[in-house]
PDB file of C-alpha atoms in Angstrom:
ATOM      1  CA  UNK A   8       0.000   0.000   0.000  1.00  0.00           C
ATOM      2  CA  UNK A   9       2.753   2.315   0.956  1.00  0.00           C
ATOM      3  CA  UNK A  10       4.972   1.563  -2.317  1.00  0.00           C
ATOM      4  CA  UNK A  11       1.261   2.879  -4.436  1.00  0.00           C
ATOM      5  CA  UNK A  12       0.633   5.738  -2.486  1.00  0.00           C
ATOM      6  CA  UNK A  13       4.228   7.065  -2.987  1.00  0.00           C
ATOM      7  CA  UNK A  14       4.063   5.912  -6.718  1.00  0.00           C
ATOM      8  CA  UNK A  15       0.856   7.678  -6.856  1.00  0.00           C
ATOM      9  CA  UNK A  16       2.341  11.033  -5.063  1.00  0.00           C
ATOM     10  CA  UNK A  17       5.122  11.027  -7.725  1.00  0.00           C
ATOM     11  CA  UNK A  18       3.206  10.634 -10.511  1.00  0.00           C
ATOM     12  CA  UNK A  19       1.063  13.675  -9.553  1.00  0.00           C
ATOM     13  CA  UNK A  20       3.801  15.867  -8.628  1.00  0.00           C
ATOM     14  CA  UNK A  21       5.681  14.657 -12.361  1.00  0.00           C
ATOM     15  CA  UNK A  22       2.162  15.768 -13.799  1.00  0.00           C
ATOM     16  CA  UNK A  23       2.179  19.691 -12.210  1.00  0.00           C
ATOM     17  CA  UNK A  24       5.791  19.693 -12.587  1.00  0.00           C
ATOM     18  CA  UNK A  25       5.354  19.141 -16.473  1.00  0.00           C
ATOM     19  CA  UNK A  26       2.277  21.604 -16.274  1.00  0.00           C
ATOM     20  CA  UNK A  27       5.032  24.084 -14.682  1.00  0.00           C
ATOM     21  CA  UNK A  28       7.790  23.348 -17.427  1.00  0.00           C
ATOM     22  CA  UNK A  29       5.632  23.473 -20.421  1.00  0.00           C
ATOM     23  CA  UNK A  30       4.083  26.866 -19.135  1.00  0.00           C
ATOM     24  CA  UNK A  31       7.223  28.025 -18.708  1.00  0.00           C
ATOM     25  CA  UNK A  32       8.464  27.197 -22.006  1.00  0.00           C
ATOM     26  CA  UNK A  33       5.886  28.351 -23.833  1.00  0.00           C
ATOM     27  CA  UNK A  34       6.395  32.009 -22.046  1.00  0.00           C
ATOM     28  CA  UNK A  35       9.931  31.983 -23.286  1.00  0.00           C
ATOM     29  CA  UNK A  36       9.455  30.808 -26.621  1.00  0.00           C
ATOM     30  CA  UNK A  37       6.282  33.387 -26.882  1.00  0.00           C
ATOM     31  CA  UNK A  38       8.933  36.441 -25.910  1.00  0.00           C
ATOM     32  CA  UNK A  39      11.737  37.060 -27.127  1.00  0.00           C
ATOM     33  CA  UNK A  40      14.063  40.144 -27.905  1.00  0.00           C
ATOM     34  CA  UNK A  41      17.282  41.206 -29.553  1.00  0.00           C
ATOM     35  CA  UNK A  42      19.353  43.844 -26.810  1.00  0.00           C
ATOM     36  CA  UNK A  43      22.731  45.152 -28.867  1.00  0.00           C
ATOM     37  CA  UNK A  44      24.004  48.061 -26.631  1.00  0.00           C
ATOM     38  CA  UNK A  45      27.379  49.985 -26.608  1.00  0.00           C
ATOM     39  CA  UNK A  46      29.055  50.828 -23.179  1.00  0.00           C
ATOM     40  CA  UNK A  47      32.088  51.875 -20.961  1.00  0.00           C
ATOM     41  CA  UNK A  48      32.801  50.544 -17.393  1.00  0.00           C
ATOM     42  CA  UNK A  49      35.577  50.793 -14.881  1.00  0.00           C
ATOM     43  CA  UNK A  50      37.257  48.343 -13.703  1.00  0.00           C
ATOM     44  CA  UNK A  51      39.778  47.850 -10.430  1.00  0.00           C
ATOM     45  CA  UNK A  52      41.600  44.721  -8.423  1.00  0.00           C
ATOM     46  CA  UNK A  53      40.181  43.929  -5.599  1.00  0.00           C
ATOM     47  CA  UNK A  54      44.034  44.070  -3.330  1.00  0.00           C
ATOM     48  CA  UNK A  55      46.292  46.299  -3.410  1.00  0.00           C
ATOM     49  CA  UNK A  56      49.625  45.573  -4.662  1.00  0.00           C
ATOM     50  CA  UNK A  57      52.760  44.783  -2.272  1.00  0.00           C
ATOM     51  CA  UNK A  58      54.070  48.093  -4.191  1.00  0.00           C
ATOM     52  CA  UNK A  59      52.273  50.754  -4.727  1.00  0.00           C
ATOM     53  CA  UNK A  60      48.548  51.209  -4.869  1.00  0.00           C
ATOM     54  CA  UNK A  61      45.776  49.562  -7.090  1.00  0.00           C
ATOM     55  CA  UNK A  62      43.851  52.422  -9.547  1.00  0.00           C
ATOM     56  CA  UNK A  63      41.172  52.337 -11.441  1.00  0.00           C
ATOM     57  CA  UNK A  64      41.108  51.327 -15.277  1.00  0.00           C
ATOM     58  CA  UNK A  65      38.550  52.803 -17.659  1.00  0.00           C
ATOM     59  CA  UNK A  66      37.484  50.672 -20.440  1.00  0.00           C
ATOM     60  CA  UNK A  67      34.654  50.313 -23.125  1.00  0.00           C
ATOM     61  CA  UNK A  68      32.101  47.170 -24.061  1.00  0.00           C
ATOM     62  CA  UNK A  69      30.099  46.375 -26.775  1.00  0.00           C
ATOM     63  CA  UNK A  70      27.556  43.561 -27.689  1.00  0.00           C
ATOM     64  CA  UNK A  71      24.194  42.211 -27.315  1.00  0.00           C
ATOM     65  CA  UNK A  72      22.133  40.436 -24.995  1.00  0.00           C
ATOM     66  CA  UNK A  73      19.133  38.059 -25.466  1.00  0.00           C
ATOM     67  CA  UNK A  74      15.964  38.058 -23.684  1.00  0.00           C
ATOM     68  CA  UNK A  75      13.520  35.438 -23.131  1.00  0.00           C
ATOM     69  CA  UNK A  76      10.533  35.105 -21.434  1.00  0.00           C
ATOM     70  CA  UNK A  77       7.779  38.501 -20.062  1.00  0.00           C
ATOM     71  CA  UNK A  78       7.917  39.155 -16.565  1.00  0.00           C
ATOM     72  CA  UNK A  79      10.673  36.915 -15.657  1.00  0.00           C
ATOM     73  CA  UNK A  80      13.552  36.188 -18.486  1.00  0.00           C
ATOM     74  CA  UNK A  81      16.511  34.066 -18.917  1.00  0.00           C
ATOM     75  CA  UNK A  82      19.132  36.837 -20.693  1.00  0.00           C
ATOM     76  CA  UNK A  83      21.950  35.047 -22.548  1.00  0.00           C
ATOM     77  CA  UNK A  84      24.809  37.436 -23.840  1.00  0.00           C
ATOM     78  CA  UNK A  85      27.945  38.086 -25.736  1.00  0.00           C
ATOM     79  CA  UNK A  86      30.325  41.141 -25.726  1.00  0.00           C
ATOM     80  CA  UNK A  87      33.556  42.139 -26.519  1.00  0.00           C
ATOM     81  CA  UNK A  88      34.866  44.360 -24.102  1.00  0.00           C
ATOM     82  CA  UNK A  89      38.294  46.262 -22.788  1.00  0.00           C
ATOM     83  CA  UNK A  90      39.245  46.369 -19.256  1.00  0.00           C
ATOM     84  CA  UNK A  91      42.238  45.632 -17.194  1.00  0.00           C
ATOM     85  CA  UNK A  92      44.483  46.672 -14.478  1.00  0.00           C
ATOM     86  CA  UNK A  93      45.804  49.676 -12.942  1.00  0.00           C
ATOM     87  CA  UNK A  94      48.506  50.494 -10.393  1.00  0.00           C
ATOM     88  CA  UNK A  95      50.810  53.087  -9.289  1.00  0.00           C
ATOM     89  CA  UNK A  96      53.995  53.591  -7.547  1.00  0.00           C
ATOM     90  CA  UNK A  97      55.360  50.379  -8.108  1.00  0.00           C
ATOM     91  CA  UNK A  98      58.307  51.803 -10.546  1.00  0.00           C
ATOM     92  CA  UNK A  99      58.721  55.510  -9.017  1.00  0.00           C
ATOM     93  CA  UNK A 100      55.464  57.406  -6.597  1.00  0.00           C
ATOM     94  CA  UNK A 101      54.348  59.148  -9.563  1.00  0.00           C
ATOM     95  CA  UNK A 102      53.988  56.494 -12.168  1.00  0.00           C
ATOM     96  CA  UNK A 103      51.128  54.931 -13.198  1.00  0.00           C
ATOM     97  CA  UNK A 104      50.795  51.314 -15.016  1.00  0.00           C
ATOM     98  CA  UNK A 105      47.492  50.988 -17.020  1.00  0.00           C
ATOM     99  CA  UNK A 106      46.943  47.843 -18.993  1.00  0.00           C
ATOM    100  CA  UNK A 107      44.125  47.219 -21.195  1.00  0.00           C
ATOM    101  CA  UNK A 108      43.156  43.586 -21.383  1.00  0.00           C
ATOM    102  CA  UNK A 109      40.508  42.950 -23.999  1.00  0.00           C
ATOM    103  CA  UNK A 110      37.912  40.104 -23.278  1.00  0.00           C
ATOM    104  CA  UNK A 111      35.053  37.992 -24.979  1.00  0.00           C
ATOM    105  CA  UNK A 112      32.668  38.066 -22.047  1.00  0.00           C
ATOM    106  CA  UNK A 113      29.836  36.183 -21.057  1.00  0.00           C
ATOM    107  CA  UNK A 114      27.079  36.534 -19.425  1.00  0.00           C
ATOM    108  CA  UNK A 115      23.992  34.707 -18.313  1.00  0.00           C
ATOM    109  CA  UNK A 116      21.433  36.211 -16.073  1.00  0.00           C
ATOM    110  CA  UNK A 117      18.343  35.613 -14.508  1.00  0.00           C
ATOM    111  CA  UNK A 118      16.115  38.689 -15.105  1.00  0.00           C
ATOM    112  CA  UNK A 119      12.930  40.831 -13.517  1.00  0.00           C
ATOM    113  CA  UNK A 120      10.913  43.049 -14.665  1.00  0.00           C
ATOM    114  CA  UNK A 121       9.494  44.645 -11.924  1.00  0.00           C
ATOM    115  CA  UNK A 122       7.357  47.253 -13.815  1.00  0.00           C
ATOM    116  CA  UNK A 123       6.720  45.604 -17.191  1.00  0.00           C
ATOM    117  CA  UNK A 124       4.574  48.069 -20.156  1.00  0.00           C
ATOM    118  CA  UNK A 125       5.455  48.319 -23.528  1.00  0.00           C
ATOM    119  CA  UNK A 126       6.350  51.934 -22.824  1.00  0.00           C
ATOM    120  CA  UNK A 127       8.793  51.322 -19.654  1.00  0.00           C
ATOM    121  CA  UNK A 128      10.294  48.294 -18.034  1.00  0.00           C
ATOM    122  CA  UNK A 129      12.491  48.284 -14.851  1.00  0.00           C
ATOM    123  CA  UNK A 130      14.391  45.627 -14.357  1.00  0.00           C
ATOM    124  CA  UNK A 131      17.158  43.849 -12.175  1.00  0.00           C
ATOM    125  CA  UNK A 132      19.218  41.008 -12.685  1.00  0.00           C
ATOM    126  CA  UNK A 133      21.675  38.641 -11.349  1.00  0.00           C
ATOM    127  CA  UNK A 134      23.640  36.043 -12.893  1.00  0.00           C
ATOM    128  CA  UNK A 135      27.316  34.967 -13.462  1.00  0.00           C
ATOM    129  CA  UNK A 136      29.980  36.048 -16.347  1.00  0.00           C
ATOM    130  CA  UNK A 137      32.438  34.229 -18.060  1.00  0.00           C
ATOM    131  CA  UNK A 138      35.838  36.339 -19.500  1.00  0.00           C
ATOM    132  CA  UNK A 139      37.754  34.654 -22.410  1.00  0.00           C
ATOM    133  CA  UNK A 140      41.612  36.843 -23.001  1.00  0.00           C
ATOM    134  CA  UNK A 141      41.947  37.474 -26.233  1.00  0.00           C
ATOM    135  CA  UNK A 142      44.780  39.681 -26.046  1.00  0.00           C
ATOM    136  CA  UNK A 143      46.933  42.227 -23.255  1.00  0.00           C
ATOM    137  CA  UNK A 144      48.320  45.415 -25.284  1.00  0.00           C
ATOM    138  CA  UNK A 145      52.102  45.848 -24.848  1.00  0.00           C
ATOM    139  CA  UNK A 146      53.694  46.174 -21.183  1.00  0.00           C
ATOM    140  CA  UNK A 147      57.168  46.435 -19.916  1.00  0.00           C
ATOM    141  CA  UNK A 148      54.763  44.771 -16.667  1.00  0.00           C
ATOM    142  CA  UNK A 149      52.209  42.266 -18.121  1.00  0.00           C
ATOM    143  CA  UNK A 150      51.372  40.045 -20.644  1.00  0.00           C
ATOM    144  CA  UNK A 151      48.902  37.464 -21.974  1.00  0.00           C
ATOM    145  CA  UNK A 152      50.585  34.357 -20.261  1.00  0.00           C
ATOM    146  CA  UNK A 153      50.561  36.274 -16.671  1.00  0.00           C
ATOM    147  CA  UNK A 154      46.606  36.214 -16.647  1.00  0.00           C
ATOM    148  CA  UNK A 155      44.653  33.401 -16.329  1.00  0.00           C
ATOM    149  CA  UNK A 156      42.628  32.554 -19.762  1.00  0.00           C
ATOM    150  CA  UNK A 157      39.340  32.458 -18.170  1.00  0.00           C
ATOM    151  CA  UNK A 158      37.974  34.770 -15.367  1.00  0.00           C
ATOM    152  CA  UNK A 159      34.996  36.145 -14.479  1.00  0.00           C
ATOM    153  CA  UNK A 160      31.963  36.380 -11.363  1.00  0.00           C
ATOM    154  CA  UNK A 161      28.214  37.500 -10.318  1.00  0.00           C
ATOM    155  CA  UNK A 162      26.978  40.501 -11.803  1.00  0.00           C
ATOM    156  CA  UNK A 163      24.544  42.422 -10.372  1.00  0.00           C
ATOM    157  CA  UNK A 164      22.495  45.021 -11.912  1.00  0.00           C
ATOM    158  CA  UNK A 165      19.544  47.174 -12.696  1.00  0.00           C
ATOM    159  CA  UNK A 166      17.944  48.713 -15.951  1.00  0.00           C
ATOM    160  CA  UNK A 167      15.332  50.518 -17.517  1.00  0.00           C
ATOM    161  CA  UNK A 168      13.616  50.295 -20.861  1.00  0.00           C
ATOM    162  CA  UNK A 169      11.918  53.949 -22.357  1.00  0.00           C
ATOM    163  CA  UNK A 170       9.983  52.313 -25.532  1.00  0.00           C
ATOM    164  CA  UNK A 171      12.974  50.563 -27.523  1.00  0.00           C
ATOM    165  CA  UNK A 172      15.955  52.630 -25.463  1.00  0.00           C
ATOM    166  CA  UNK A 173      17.569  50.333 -22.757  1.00  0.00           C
ATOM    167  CA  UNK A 174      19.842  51.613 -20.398  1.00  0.00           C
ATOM    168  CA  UNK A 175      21.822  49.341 -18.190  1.00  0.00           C
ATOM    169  CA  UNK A 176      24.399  49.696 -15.064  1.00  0.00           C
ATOM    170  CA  UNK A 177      25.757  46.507 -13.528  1.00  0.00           C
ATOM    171  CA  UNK A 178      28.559  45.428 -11.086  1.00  0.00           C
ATOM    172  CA  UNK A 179      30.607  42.512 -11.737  1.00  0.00           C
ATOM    173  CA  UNK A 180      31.986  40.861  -8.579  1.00  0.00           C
ATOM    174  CA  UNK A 181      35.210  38.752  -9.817  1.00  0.00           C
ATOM    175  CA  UNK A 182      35.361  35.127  -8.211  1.00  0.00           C
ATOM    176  CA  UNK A 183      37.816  33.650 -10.690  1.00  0.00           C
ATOM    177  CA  UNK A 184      41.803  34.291  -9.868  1.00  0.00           C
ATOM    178  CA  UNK A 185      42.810  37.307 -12.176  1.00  0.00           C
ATOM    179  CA  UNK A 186      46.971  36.121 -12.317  1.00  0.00           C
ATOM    180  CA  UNK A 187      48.236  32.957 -13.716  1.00  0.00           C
ATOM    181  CA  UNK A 188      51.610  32.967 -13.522  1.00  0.00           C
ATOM    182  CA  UNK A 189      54.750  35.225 -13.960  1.00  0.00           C
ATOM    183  CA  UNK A 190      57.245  37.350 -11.461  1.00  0.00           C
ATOM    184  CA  UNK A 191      55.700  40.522 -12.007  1.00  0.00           C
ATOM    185  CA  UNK A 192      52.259  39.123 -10.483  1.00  0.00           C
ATOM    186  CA  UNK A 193      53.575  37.195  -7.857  1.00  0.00           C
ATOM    187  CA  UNK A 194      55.800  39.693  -6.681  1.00  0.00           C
ATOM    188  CA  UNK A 195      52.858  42.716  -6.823  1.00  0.00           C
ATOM    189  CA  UNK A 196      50.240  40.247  -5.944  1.00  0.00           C
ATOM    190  CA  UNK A 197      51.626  36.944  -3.704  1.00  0.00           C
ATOM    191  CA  UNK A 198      48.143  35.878  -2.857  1.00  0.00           C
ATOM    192  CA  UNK A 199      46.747  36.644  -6.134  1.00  0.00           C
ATOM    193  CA  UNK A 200      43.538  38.474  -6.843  1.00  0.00           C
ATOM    194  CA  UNK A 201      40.356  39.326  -8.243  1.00  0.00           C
ATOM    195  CA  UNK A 202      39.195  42.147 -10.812  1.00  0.00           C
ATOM    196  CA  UNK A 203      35.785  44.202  -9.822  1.00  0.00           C
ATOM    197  CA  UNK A 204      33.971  45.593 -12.798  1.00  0.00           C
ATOM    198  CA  UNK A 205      31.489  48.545 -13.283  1.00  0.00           C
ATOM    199  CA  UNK A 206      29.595  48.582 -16.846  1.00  0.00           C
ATOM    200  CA  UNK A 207      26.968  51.329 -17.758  1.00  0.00           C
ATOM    201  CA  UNK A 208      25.474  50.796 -21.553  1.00  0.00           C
ATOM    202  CA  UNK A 209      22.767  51.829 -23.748  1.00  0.00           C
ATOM    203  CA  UNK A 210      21.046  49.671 -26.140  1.00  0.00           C
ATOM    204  CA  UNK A 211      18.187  49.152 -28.742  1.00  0.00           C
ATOM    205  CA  UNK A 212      15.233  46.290 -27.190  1.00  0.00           C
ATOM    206  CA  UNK A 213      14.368  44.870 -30.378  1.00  0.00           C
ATOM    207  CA  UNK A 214      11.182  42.009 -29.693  1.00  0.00           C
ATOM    208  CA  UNK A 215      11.078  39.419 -32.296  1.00  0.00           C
TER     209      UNK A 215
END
């Protein structure tokens, strides 16, 4: 008796959890949208160096992000974007080191739409990023085989739609070690560290 009650138990709760799947993908495959947007951010290490003192490193981003679902949305993405590291004092006080690392980046984000009209959306969103090196520019200091090939962490953010205008700012919170090898890194940063990045970008929502 026991073994067909539970076996009657699972087969309801398989029943509304396929009721809750199919709704679900039917939402996402019913709403859908195109989000290219163009962008700068800032970006800093989270320690400071043994020398010297960790700056901040401006950068620039461009790409597109992919929405789908209404209310709630599952928001795949690709950019290409420049950021890097800064630091100063490690060669003489009043020298300072910027390095521009460029990146494929990313993300994938769970999104809300806490007001949701045609006219205006606000939104937040959380999710993680993924950073792929593609290249470090020249440096007495750096190069590609000091970072490690693959960094990234959460991202945080908030954003508003006005009609098809998006505007976007969002925090990335670096989890992944930033250094891979290499004196110069182990010497400024022994225990390694992580890079902290702030994006703000305006786009083009277009729904499909």
């Amino acid at each position: 008796f026991f073994f067909f009650y539970n076996c009657s138990h699972i087969k309801n709760l398989s029943f509304v959890l396929g009721i809750i799947l199919n709704s679900f993908g039917q939402q996402i495959s019913a709403q859908r949208a195109i989000n290219p947007k163009i962008g700068f951010n800032y970006s800093r290490l989270a320690d400071e160096p043994t020398v010297g003192k960790t700056k901040t490193k401006g950068g620039c981003n461009i790409g597109a992000d992919f929405r789908f679902g209404d209310r709630f949305q599952f928001v795949p993405g690709i950019h290409y974007a420049t950021h890097g590291l800064a630091f100063s004092g490690s060669q003489s006080p009043d020298i300072d080191n910027k390095i521009s690392v460029h990146y494929l980046k990313v993300p994938i984000v769970g999104n809300f739409n806490i007001f949701n009209s045609d006219l205006f959306k606000l939104r937040v969103y959380g999710g993680f990023v993924t950073n792929f090196v593609l290249k470090v520019d020249a440096s007495s200091f750096i190069n590609k085989d000091n970072l490690s090939p693959i960094n990234g962490g959460i991202r945080l953010g908030t954003g508003i739609d006005l009609g098809a205008l998006t505007f976007d700012l969002n925090y990335e919170i670096g989890m992944l070690k930033y250094f891979d090898k290499g004196a110069v890194p182990a010497l400024l940063y022994p225990n390694n560290t992580f890079n902290n990045v702030l994006t703000l970008s305006v786009g083009v929502r277009v729904n499909r």
